Short mmCIF file of N, CA, C and O in Angstrom, two decimals:
data_model
loop_
_atom_site.label_atom_id
_atom_site.label_comp_id
_atom_site.label_asym_id
_atom_site.label_seq_id
_atom_site.Cartn_x
_atom_site.Cartn_y
_atom_site.Cartn_z
N UNK A 176 -70.12 60.10 -185.71
CA UNK A 176 -71.81 60.01 -186.91
C UNK A 176 -72.71 58.80 -186.40
O UNK A 176 -72.53 57.64 -186.16
N UNK A 177 -73.97 59.41 -187.07
CA UNK A 177 -75.05 58.63 -187.19
C UNK A 177 -76.13 58.80 -188.17
O UNK A 177 -75.47 59.77 -188.84
N UNK A 178 -76.49 57.32 -188.64
CA UNK A 178 -76.87 57.62 -189.79
C UNK A 178 -77.55 56.33 -189.49
O UNK A 178 -78.08 55.58 -188.55
N UNK A 179 -79.05 56.62 -190.52
CA UNK A 179 -79.88 55.77 -191.01
C UNK A 179 -79.74 55.29 -192.54
O UNK A 179 -79.40 55.71 -193.28
N UNK A 180 -79.65 53.82 -192.71
CA UNK A 180 -79.59 53.65 -194.60
C UNK A 180 -80.94 52.81 -195.15
O UNK A 180 -82.11 52.34 -194.19
N UNK A 181 -81.12 53.67 -196.36
CA UNK A 181 -82.38 52.27 -196.83
C UNK A 181 -82.60 51.78 -197.12
O UNK A 181 -81.68 51.15 -196.86
N UNK A 182 -83.29 51.31 -197.22
CA UNK A 182 -83.61 49.39 -196.96
C UNK A 182 -83.30 49.62 -198.59
O UNK A 182 -82.21 48.14 -198.50
N UNK A 183 -83.06 49.83 -198.97
CA UNK A 183 -81.94 49.12 -200.91
C UNK A 183 -80.77 49.06 -200.63
O UNK A 183 -79.70 48.72 -200.95
N UNK A 184 -80.00 50.30 -199.66
CA UNK A 184 -79.08 50.54 -199.47
C UNK A 184 -77.81 48.89 -198.80
O UNK A 184 -77.13 48.62 -198.74
N UNK A 185 -79.10 48.63 -197.51
CA UNK A 185 -78.84 48.01 -197.12
C UNK A 185 -78.50 46.15 -197.75
O UNK A 185 -78.30 45.47 -198.05
N UNK A 186 -79.90 46.44 -198.54
CA UNK A 186 -79.79 44.59 -199.46
C UNK A 186 -78.93 44.76 -200.55
O UNK A 186 -78.74 43.57 -200.15
N UNK A 187 -78.67 45.42 -201.01
CA UNK A 187 -77.77 45.99 -201.52
C UNK A 187 -76.23 45.52 -200.99
O UNK A 187 -75.47 44.48 -201.68
N UNK A 188 -76.09 46.05 -199.67
CA UNK A 188 -75.02 45.37 -198.59
C UNK A 188 -74.87 44.29 -198.57
O UNK A 188 -73.73 43.01 -198.59
N UNK A 189 -75.95 43.60 -198.34
CA UNK A 189 -76.33 41.87 -197.45
C UNK A 189 -75.86 41.48 -199.47
O UNK A 189 -75.34 40.09 -198.83
N UNK A 190 -76.49 41.38 -200.29
CA UNK A 190 -76.67 41.15 -200.92
C UNK A 190 -75.94 40.72 -202.27
O UNK A 190 -75.56 39.98 -203.11
N UNK A 191 -75.16 41.80 -202.62
CA UNK A 191 -74.55 42.20 -203.27
C UNK A 191 -72.85 42.74 -202.54
O UNK A 191 -71.66 42.54 -204.38
N UNK A 192 -72.97 43.40 -201.81
CA UNK A 192 -70.98 43.97 -201.59
C UNK A 192 -71.08 45.47 -201.67
O UNK A 192 -71.93 46.17 -201.47
N UNK A 193 -70.31 45.57 -203.14
CA UNK A 193 -70.12 47.06 -202.78
C UNK A 193 -69.94 47.45 -202.23
O UNK A 193 -69.23 47.55 -201.39
N UNK A 194 -69.85 48.95 -202.25
CA UNK A 194 -70.00 50.31 -201.32
C UNK A 194 -70.86 50.02 -200.42
O UNK A 194 -70.68 50.58 -199.70
N UNK A 195 -72.18 49.60 -200.69
CA UNK A 195 -73.04 49.16 -199.57
C UNK A 195 -72.41 48.17 -198.66
O UNK A 195 -72.46 48.31 -197.63
N UNK A 196 -71.72 47.37 -199.03
CA UNK A 196 -70.91 45.91 -198.21
C UNK A 196 -70.42 46.73 -196.43
O UNK A 196 -70.57 46.18 -196.48
N UNK A 197 -69.42 47.04 -197.54
CA UNK A 197 -68.47 48.57 -197.32
C UNK A 197 -69.11 49.23 -195.85
O UNK A 197 -68.30 49.23 -194.54
N UNK A 198 -69.85 49.87 -196.46
CA UNK A 198 -70.86 50.69 -194.70
C UNK A 198 -71.41 49.70 -194.40
O UNK A 198 -71.06 49.75 -192.01
N UNK A 199 -71.71 48.09 -194.18
CA UNK A 199 -72.61 46.90 -193.35
C UNK A 199 -71.09 47.12 -192.95
O UNK A 199 -70.94 47.14 -191.69
N UNK A 200 -69.87 47.21 -193.01
CA UNK A 200 -69.03 46.27 -192.43
C UNK A 200 -68.33 47.55 -191.76
O UNK A 200 -67.60 47.17 -190.45
N UNK A 201 -68.32 49.16 -191.99
CA UNK A 201 -67.95 49.64 -190.99
C UNK A 201 -68.73 50.23 -189.81
O UNK A 201 -68.17 50.13 -188.79
N UNK A 202 -70.08 50.20 -190.06
CA UNK A 202 -70.68 49.89 -189.11
C UNK A 202 -70.58 48.49 -187.81
O UNK A 202 -70.57 48.03 -186.85
N UNK A 203 -70.70 47.99 -188.64
CA UNK A 203 -70.24 46.53 -187.66
C UNK A 203 -69.01 46.80 -186.61
O UNK A 203 -68.43 46.04 -185.99
N UNK A 204 -68.20 47.19 -187.94
CA UNK A 204 -66.69 47.15 -187.27
C UNK A 204 -66.89 49.10 -185.78
O UNK A 204 -65.74 49.12 -185.20
N UNK A 205 -67.78 48.82 -185.60
CA UNK A 205 -68.22 50.43 -184.91
C UNK A 205 -68.20 51.99 -184.80
O UNK A 205 -67.35 53.07 -184.48
N UNK A 206 -67.67 52.15 -186.57
CA UNK A 206 -67.36 53.45 -187.05
C UNK A 206 -68.37 54.32 -186.94
O UNK A 206 -68.35 55.83 -187.33
N UNK A 207 -69.38 53.97 -187.32
CA UNK A 207 -71.13 54.91 -186.94
C UNK A 207 -71.88 54.11 -186.22
O UNK A 207 -71.95 52.67 -185.93
N UNK A 208 -72.82 55.15 -185.99
CA UNK A 208 -73.97 54.65 -184.99
C UNK A 208 -75.33 54.64 -185.81
O UNK A 208 -75.58 55.22 -187.12
N UNK A 209 -75.92 53.51 -186.45
CA UNK A 209 -76.92 53.13 -187.22
C UNK A 209 -78.31 53.19 -186.28
O UNK A 209 -78.43 52.74 -185.20
N UNK A 210 -78.97 53.95 -186.54
CA UNK A 210 -80.25 53.47 -185.87
C UNK A 210 -81.59 53.59 -186.40
O UNK A 210 -81.52 54.12 -188.08
N UNK A 211 -82.75 53.32 -185.65
CA UNK A 211 -83.17 52.07 -186.79
C UNK A 211 -85.10 52.99 -185.91
O UNK A 211 -83.96 53.66 -184.64
N UNK A 212 -85.85 52.70 -186.51
CA UNK A 212 -87.31 52.43 -185.63
C UNK A 212 -87.57 50.96 -186.37
O UNK A 212 -87.85 50.57 -186.59
N UNK A 213 -88.92 51.00 -185.01
CA UNK A 213 -89.88 49.45 -185.65
C UNK A 213 -90.48 49.34 -186.92
O UNK A 213 -90.26 48.19 -187.43
N UNK A 214 -90.84 51.24 -187.79
CA UNK A 214 -91.39 50.49 -189.27
C UNK A 214 -90.09 50.13 -190.13
O UNK A 214 -89.84 49.30 -190.86
N UNK A 215 -88.91 50.90 -190.30
CA UNK A 215 -87.47 50.76 -190.59
C UNK A 215 -87.08 49.25 -190.22
O UNK A 215 -86.80 47.92 -191.30
N UNK A 216 -87.24 48.65 -188.77
CA UNK A 216 -86.64 47.42 -189.18
C UNK A 216 -88.01 45.85 -189.64
O UNK A 216 -87.43 45.43 -190.49
N UNK A 217 -89.37 46.37 -189.85
CA UNK A 217 -90.21 46.03 -190.62
C UNK A 217 -89.86 45.83 -191.07
O UNK A 217 -90.29 44.92 -192.43
N UNK A 218 -89.92 47.12 -192.46
CA UNK A 218 -89.52 46.57 -193.76
C UNK A 218 -88.06 45.74 -194.26
O UNK A 218 -88.31 45.63 -195.00
N UNK A 219 -87.00 46.44 -193.15
CA UNK A 219 -85.79 45.60 -193.35
C UNK A 219 -86.00 43.86 -193.29
O UNK A 219 -85.68 43.25 -194.55
N UNK A 220 -86.34 43.52 -192.68
CA UNK A 220 -87.06 41.85 -192.70
C UNK A 220 -88.41 41.92 -193.94
O UNK A 220 -87.85 40.94 -194.35
N UNK A 221 -88.90 42.17 -194.35
CA UNK A 221 -90.11 41.76 -195.19
C UNK A 221 -89.51 41.90 -196.57
O UNK A 221 -89.24 40.95 -197.44
N UNK A 222 -88.33 42.48 -196.85
CA UNK A 222 -87.91 42.86 -198.49
C UNK A 222 -86.39 41.61 -198.55
O UNK A 222 -86.67 41.30 -199.30
N UNK A 223 -85.96 41.74 -197.26
CA UNK A 223 -84.57 41.01 -196.58
C UNK A 223 -85.65 39.74 -197.03
O UNK A 223 -84.97 38.92 -197.88
N UNK A 224 -86.53 39.28 -196.65
CA UNK A 224 -86.84 38.11 -196.99
C UNK A 224 -87.70 37.84 -198.37
O UNK A 224 -86.94 36.42 -198.71
N UNK A 225 -87.95 38.40 -198.73
CA UNK A 225 -88.60 38.11 -200.27
C UNK A 225 -87.10 38.17 -201.10
O UNK A 225 -86.96 37.48 -202.12
N UNK A 226 -86.00 38.47 -200.83
CA UNK A 226 -84.88 38.76 -201.71
C UNK A 226 -84.23 37.84 -201.64
O UNK A 226 -83.40 36.86 -202.74
N UNK A 227 -84.56 37.15 -200.61
CA UNK A 227 -83.89 35.86 -200.31
C UNK A 227 -84.47 34.66 -200.64
O UNK A 227 -83.87 33.82 -201.18
N UNK A 228 -85.91 35.12 -201.23
CA UNK A 228 -86.49 33.76 -201.67
C UNK A 228 -86.03 33.96 -203.33
O UNK A 228 -85.79 32.88 -204.41
N UNK A 229 -85.76 34.99 -203.67
CA UNK A 229 -84.84 35.00 -205.01
C UNK A 229 -83.33 34.15 -205.40
O UNK A 229 -83.48 34.52 -206.25
N UNK A 230 -82.98 34.56 -204.12
CA UNK A 230 -81.81 34.50 -204.15
C UNK A 230 -80.97 33.60 -202.88
O UNK A 230 -80.67 35.01 -202.08
N UNK A 231 -81.32 32.78 -203.06
CA UNK A 231 -81.32 31.95 -202.13
C UNK A 231 -79.67 31.69 -201.39
O UNK A 231 -79.81 31.07 -200.32
N UNK A 232 -78.56 31.78 -202.36
CA UNK A 232 -77.67 31.74 -201.86
C UNK A 232 -77.11 32.17 -201.30
O UNK A 232 -75.95 32.39 -199.98
N UNK A 233 -77.93 33.69 -200.65
CA UNK A 233 -77.42 34.52 -199.79
C UNK A 233 -78.86 34.51 -198.92
O UNK A 233 -79.57 34.89 -198.43
N UNK A 234 -77.84 34.69 -196.83
CA UNK A 234 -78.93 34.50 -196.26
C UNK A 234 -79.06 35.77 -195.28
O UNK A 234 -77.86 35.79 -194.92
N UNK A 235 -79.98 36.68 -195.61
CA UNK A 235 -79.98 38.05 -194.81
C UNK A 235 -80.11 37.36 -193.29
O UNK A 235 -79.98 38.75 -192.25
N UNK A 236 -80.31 36.64 -192.34
CA UNK A 236 -81.37 36.90 -191.74
C UNK A 236 -80.07 37.47 -189.79
O UNK A 236 -80.42 37.57 -189.12
N UNK A 237 -78.31 36.15 -190.59
CA UNK A 237 -77.41 37.23 -189.08
C UNK A 237 -77.88 38.75 -189.61
O UNK A 237 -77.89 39.09 -187.66
N UNK A 238 -77.88 38.55 -190.44
CA UNK A 238 -77.60 40.60 -190.21
C UNK A 238 -78.71 41.14 -190.33
O UNK A 238 -78.31 42.27 -189.28
N UNK A 239 -79.92 40.70 -189.98
CA UNK A 239 -80.93 41.36 -189.68
C UNK A 239 -80.93 41.46 -188.47
O UNK A 239 -81.39 42.04 -187.69
N UNK A 240 -80.88 40.61 -187.90
CA UNK A 240 -80.41 40.10 -186.54
C UNK A 240 -79.68 41.09 -185.21
O UNK A 240 -79.90 41.52 -184.65
N UNK A 241 -78.66 40.98 -186.49
CA UNK A 241 -77.17 42.03 -186.01
C UNK A 241 -77.97 43.58 -185.55
O UNK A 241 -77.84 43.17 -184.70
N UNK A 242 -78.84 43.98 -187.20
CA UNK A 242 -79.41 45.04 -186.98
C UNK A 242 -80.43 45.24 -185.56
O UNK A 242 -80.56 45.91 -184.60
N UNK A 243 -80.91 44.40 -185.68
CA UNK A 243 -82.00 44.32 -184.76
C UNK A 243 -81.78 44.53 -183.08
O UNK A 243 -82.32 44.78 -182.39
N UNK A 244 -80.54 43.57 -182.48
CA UNK A 244 -79.53 43.78 -181.39
C UNK A 244 -78.96 45.07 -181.17
O UNK A 244 -78.63 45.09 -179.94
N UNK A 245 -78.10 45.60 -182.44
CA UNK A 245 -77.42 46.05 -182.26
C UNK A 245 -77.98 46.83 -182.66
O UNK A 245 -76.76 48.62 -182.32
N UNK A 246 -78.05 48.02 -183.91
CA UNK A 246 -78.75 49.08 -184.00
C UNK A 246 -79.84 50.32 -182.94
O UNK A 246 -80.32 49.37 -182.51
N UNK A 247 -79.02 51.15 -183.17
CA UNK A 247 -79.95 52.37 -181.72
C UNK A 247 -81.48 52.49 -182.29
O UNK A 247 -81.67 52.93 -183.09
N UNK A 248 -82.34 51.83 -181.47
CA UNK A 248 -83.51 52.15 -181.37
C UNK A 248 -83.90 53.52 -181.06
O UNK A 248 -83.45 53.94 -180.22
N UNK A 249 -84.72 54.43 -182.06
CA UNK A 249 -84.94 55.60 -181.64
C UNK A 249 -86.66 55.22 -181.77
O UNK A 249 -87.51 55.54 -183.02
N UNK A 250 -87.27 57.32 -181.29
CA UNK A 250 -88.26 57.60 -181.29
C UNK A 250 -88.21 58.58 -183.00
O UNK A 250 -87.71 59.65 -182.50
N UNK A 251 -88.98 58.19 -184.25
CA UNK A 251 -89.64 59.17 -184.43
C UNK A 251 -89.74 60.11 -184.59
O UNK A 251 -90.64 60.02 -183.55
N UNK A 252 -89.48 61.35 -185.29
CA UNK A 252 -90.19 62.88 -184.99
C UNK A 252 -91.01 62.39 -186.34
O UNK A 252 -91.21 62.52 -187.13
N UNK A 253 -92.56 62.88 -185.21
CA UNK A 253 -93.43 62.82 -186.16
C UNK A 253 -93.81 64.40 -186.72
O UNK A 253 -93.80 65.38 -186.73
N UNK A 254 -94.31 63.87 -188.01
CA UNK A 254 -94.37 64.82 -189.34
C UNK A 254 -95.46 64.81 -189.31
O UNK A 254 -96.61 64.18 -189.18
N UNK A 255 -95.72 66.33 -189.96
CA UNK A 255 -96.95 66.91 -190.20
C UNK A 255 -97.84 66.68 -190.74
O UNK A 255 -98.65 66.35 -190.89
N UNK A 256 -96.72 66.31 -192.08
CA UNK A 256 -97.26 66.69 -193.84
C UNK A 256 -95.75 65.80 -194.23
O UNK A 256 -95.36 65.69 -193.38
N UNK A 257 -96.36 65.28 -195.58
CA UNK A 257 -95.38 64.23 -195.95
C UNK A 257 -94.63 65.08 -196.29
O UNK A 257 -94.26 66.85 -196.56
N UNK A 258 -93.26 63.93 -196.30
CA UNK A 258 -92.11 65.56 -196.71
C UNK A 258 -91.55 64.94 -197.92
O UNK A 258 -90.98 64.93 -198.89
N UNK A 259 -91.41 63.44 -198.18
CA UNK A 259 -91.03 62.72 -199.07
C UNK A 259 -92.20 62.37 -200.95
O UNK A 259 -93.12 62.69 -200.20
N UNK A 260 -91.87 62.89 -202.19
CA UNK A 260 -92.95 62.17 -202.86
C UNK A 260 -93.14 61.01 -202.65
O UNK A 260 -94.63 60.37 -202.97
N UNK A 261 -92.01 59.85 -202.43
CA UNK A 261 -92.32 58.63 -202.03
C UNK A 261 -92.68 58.59 -200.66
O UNK A 261 -92.18 58.92 -199.90
N UNK A 262 -94.14 58.54 -200.10
CA UNK A 262 -94.90 58.30 -198.37
C UNK A 262 -94.38 57.11 -197.74
O UNK A 262 -93.51 57.63 -197.13
N UNK A 263 -93.60 56.39 -198.64
CA UNK A 263 -93.04 54.92 -198.12
C UNK A 263 -91.47 55.45 -197.76
O UNK A 263 -90.94 55.05 -196.49
N UNK A 264 -91.27 56.66 -198.30
CA UNK A 264 -89.56 57.22 -197.92
C UNK A 264 -89.75 57.86 -196.66
O UNK A 264 -89.07 58.25 -195.48
N UNK A 265 -90.99 58.33 -196.14
CA UNK A 265 -91.17 59.02 -194.75
C UNK A 265 -90.17 58.63 -193.68
O UNK A 265 -90.33 59.41 -192.60
N UNK A 266 -90.58 57.46 -193.05
CA UNK A 266 -90.28 56.68 -192.06
C UNK A 266 -88.52 56.59 -191.93
O UNK A 266 -87.47 57.15 -191.18
N UNK A 267 -88.31 56.74 -193.38
CA UNK A 267 -86.79 57.35 -192.75
C UNK A 267 -86.31 58.37 -192.67
O UNK A 267 -85.02 59.19 -191.45
N UNK A 268 -87.43 59.89 -192.99
CA UNK A 268 -87.18 61.10 -192.74
C UNK A 268 -87.08 61.35 -190.84
O UNK A 268 -86.89 61.79 -190.32
N UNK A 269 -87.96 60.58 -190.55
CA UNK A 269 -89.01 60.50 -189.42
C UNK A 269 -87.53 60.52 -188.37
O UNK A 269 -87.50 60.85 -187.68
N UNK A 270 -87.12 59.48 -188.91
CA UNK A 270 -85.55 58.52 -188.06
C UNK A 270 -85.02 59.71 -188.03
O UNK A 270 -84.38 59.90 -187.18
N UNK A 271 -84.16 60.06 -189.38
CA UNK A 271 -82.77 60.60 -188.73
C UNK A 271 -83.73 61.73 -188.58
O UNK A 271 -82.54 62.50 -187.66
N UNK A 272 -84.88 63.13 -188.02
CA UNK A 272 -85.00 63.98 -187.47
C UNK A 272 -84.99 63.23 -186.39
O UNK A 272 -84.82 64.34 -185.31
N UNK A 273 -85.35 62.00 -185.83
CA UNK A 273 -85.33 62.00 -184.34
C UNK A 273 -84.14 62.06 -183.40
O UNK A 273 -84.04 61.76 -182.67
N UNK A 274 -83.08 61.91 -184.54
CA UNK A 274 -82.38 61.34 -183.82
C UNK A 274 -81.01 61.96 -184.94
O UNK A 274 -79.46 61.88 -184.36
N UNK A 275 -80.90 63.14 -185.24
CA UNK A 275 -80.50 64.49 -185.99
C UNK A 275 -79.25 63.30 -186.96
O UNK A 275 -78.25 63.37 -186.76
N UNK A 276 -80.01 62.32 -187.41
CA UNK A 276 -78.89 61.28 -188.20
C UNK A 276 -78.80 61.66 -189.92
O UNK A 276 -79.50 62.54 -190.45
N UNK A 277 -77.92 61.31 -190.60
CA UNK A 277 -77.99 61.36 -191.91
C UNK A 277 -78.96 60.22 -192.56
O UNK A 277 -79.04 58.88 -192.20
N UNK A 278 -79.26 60.14 -194.01
CA UNK A 278 -80.37 59.27 -194.00
C UNK A 278 -78.85 58.79 -195.82
O UNK A 278 -78.37 59.77 -196.39
N UNK A 279 -78.93 57.54 -195.54
CA UNK A 279 -77.95 56.79 -196.72
C UNK A 279 -78.79 56.22 -197.63
O UNK A 279 -79.26 55.03 -197.44
N UNK A 280 -78.43 57.22 -198.71
CA UNK A 280 -79.62 56.21 -199.60
C UNK A 280 -79.40 56.99 -201.13
O UNK A 280 -78.39 57.83 -201.30
N UNK A 281 -79.92 56.15 -202.17
CA UNK A 281 -79.18 56.68 -203.31
C UNK A 281 -80.47 56.73 -204.46
O UNK A 281 -81.18 57.38 -205.60
N UNK A 282 -81.96 56.88 -203.98
CA UNK A 282 -83.21 56.76 -203.67
C UNK A 282 -83.60 58.11 -203.86
O UNK A 282 -83.07 59.25 -203.16
N UNK A 283 -83.71 58.56 -205.17
CA UNK A 283 -83.94 60.32 -205.45
C UNK A 283 -84.95 60.82 -204.74
O UNK A 283 -85.03 62.06 -204.97
N UNK A 284 -86.05 59.70 -204.28
CA UNK A 284 -87.02 60.60 -203.40
C UNK A 284 -86.15 61.31 -201.95
O UNK A 284 -86.83 62.08 -201.75
N UNK A 285 -85.61 60.36 -201.61
CA UNK A 285 -84.67 60.50 -200.91
C UNK A 285 -84.00 62.04 -200.65
O UNK A 285 -83.98 62.93 -199.85
N UNK A 286 -82.95 61.93 -201.93
CA UNK A 286 -82.01 62.69 -201.97
C UNK A 286 -82.56 63.80 -202.67
O UNK A 286 -81.60 65.17 -202.24
N UNK A 287 -84.09 64.00 -202.82
CA UNK A 287 -84.35 65.24 -203.55
C UNK A 287 -84.88 66.08 -202.00
O UNK A 287 -84.98 67.37 -202.08
N UNK A 288 -84.97 65.25 -200.88
CA UNK A 288 -85.36 66.42 -199.57
C UNK A 288 -84.24 66.97 -199.14
O UNK A 288 -84.07 67.49 -197.88
N UNK A 289 -82.46 66.69 -199.60
CA UNK A 289 -81.23 66.84 -198.41
C UNK A 289 -81.68 68.18 -197.97
O UNK A 289 -82.02 69.03 -199.05
N UNK A 290 -81.26 68.47 -196.98
CA UNK A 290 -81.36 70.41 -197.28
C UNK A 290 -82.71 70.45 -196.17
O UNK A 290 -82.86 72.00 -195.53
N UNK A 291 -83.73 70.02 -196.14
CA UNK A 291 -84.54 69.91 -196.01
C UNK A 291 -84.65 70.00 -194.51
O UNK A 291 -84.72 69.11 -193.87
N UNK A 292 -85.73 71.02 -194.09
CA UNK A 292 -85.68 71.04 -192.78
C UNK A 292 -84.51 70.18 -191.51
O UNK A 292 -85.04 69.90 -190.68
N UNK A 293 -83.56 70.81 -192.08
CA UNK A 293 -82.02 70.35 -191.44
C UNK A 293 -81.49 69.36 -192.29
O UNK A 293 -80.48 68.52 -191.24
N UNK A 294 -82.04 68.63 -193.04
CA UNK A 294 -82.09 66.22 -193.04
C UNK A 294 -81.01 66.96 -194.03
O UNK A 294 -80.45 67.76 -194.80
N UNK A 295 -80.14 65.85 -193.41
CA UNK A 295 -78.80 65.56 -194.85
C UNK A 295 -79.10 63.76 -195.02
O UNK A 295 -78.99 63.14 -194.45
N UNK A 296 -79.51 63.80 -196.01
CA UNK A 296 -79.10 62.81 -196.82
C UNK A 296 -77.55 62.70 -197.91
O UNK A 296 -77.48 63.52 -199.17
N UNK A 297 -77.22 61.26 -197.24
CA UNK A 297 -76.28 61.20 -198.66
C UNK A 297 -75.88 60.07 -199.80
O UNK A 297 -76.38 59.21 -198.82
N UNK A 298 -74.80 59.93 -200.61
CA UNK A 298 -75.58 59.33 -201.44
C UNK A 298 -74.34 58.37 -200.68
O UNK A 298 -73.03 58.30 -200.51
N UNK A 299 -74.16 56.47 -201.46
CA UNK A 299 -74.05 56.08 -200.04
C UNK A 299 -71.98 55.72 -200.21
O UNK A 299 -71.52 55.86 -199.36
N UNK A 300 -71.61 56.04 -201.90
CA UNK A 300 -70.07 56.33 -201.50
C UNK A 300 -69.80 57.62 -200.92
O UNK A 300 -68.64 57.88 -200.07
N UNK A 301 -71.08 58.27 -200.85
CA UNK A 301 -70.22 59.64 -200.69
C UNK A 301 -69.79 60.00 -198.79
O UNK A 301 -69.13 60.23 -198.22
N UNK A 302 -70.45 58.99 -198.30
CA UNK A 302 -71.33 58.52 -197.13
C UNK A 302 -69.47 57.85 -196.64
O UNK A 302 -69.70 58.19 -195.44
N UNK A 303 -69.40 56.27 -197.40
CA UNK A 303 -68.99 55.94 -197.12
C UNK A 303 -67.60 56.61 -196.88
O UNK A 303 -66.57 56.56 -196.18
N UNK A 304 -67.02 57.57 -197.96
CA UNK A 304 -65.87 58.96 -197.67
C UNK A 304 -66.20 59.30 -195.88
O UNK A 304 -64.62 59.85 -196.01
N UNK A 305 -66.65 59.06 -195.93
CA UNK A 305 -67.00 60.87 -194.66
C UNK A 305 -67.33 59.59 -193.70
O UNK A 305 -66.89 59.89 -192.23
N UNK A 306 -66.66 58.94 -192.90
CA UNK A 306 -66.84 57.63 -192.01
C UNK A 306 -65.44 58.15 -192.27
O UNK A 306 -64.41 57.66 -192.17
N UNK A 307 -65.03 58.11 -190.65
CA UNK A 307 -63.71 57.79 -189.67
C UNK A 307 -63.31 56.59 -189.80
O UNK A 307 -63.52 55.46 -189.99
N UNK A 308 -61.79 57.13 -190.19
CA UNK A 308 -61.07 55.56 -190.47
C UNK A 308 -60.83 54.68 -189.32
O UNK A 308 -61.00 55.00 -188.13
N UNK A 309 -60.29 53.49 -189.11
CA UNK A 309 -60.59 52.69 -188.08
C UNK A 309 -59.13 53.83 -187.08
O UNK A 309 -58.58 53.69 -187.20
#
């Protein structure tokens, strides 16, 4: 199983736990392959630094370093035109298409493109339920 996690899912997992946190643990345990692009890593880093300033008791740097070291870097598919209503979300679309991966997101802009061009977009709980057990 291959997936890319939108930034909100990652940040929720790092800073608050819950279902997104369990997804991060499943990846760390090798239960699915996480794919990223340079643009996605840059966004993860930027947003995590901003959140760390607001929530200093949680340090996201270890997670970001682990993702940089262990997630599979892929070449994003070149999109001929914007896919999502929010163009910032197209980086996840391009990554997923480049790796035949599922996008894990609660963002309606990404959920709205589920099925388009063969994209699979799942809410975090649905994705967690689909991850093979250990």
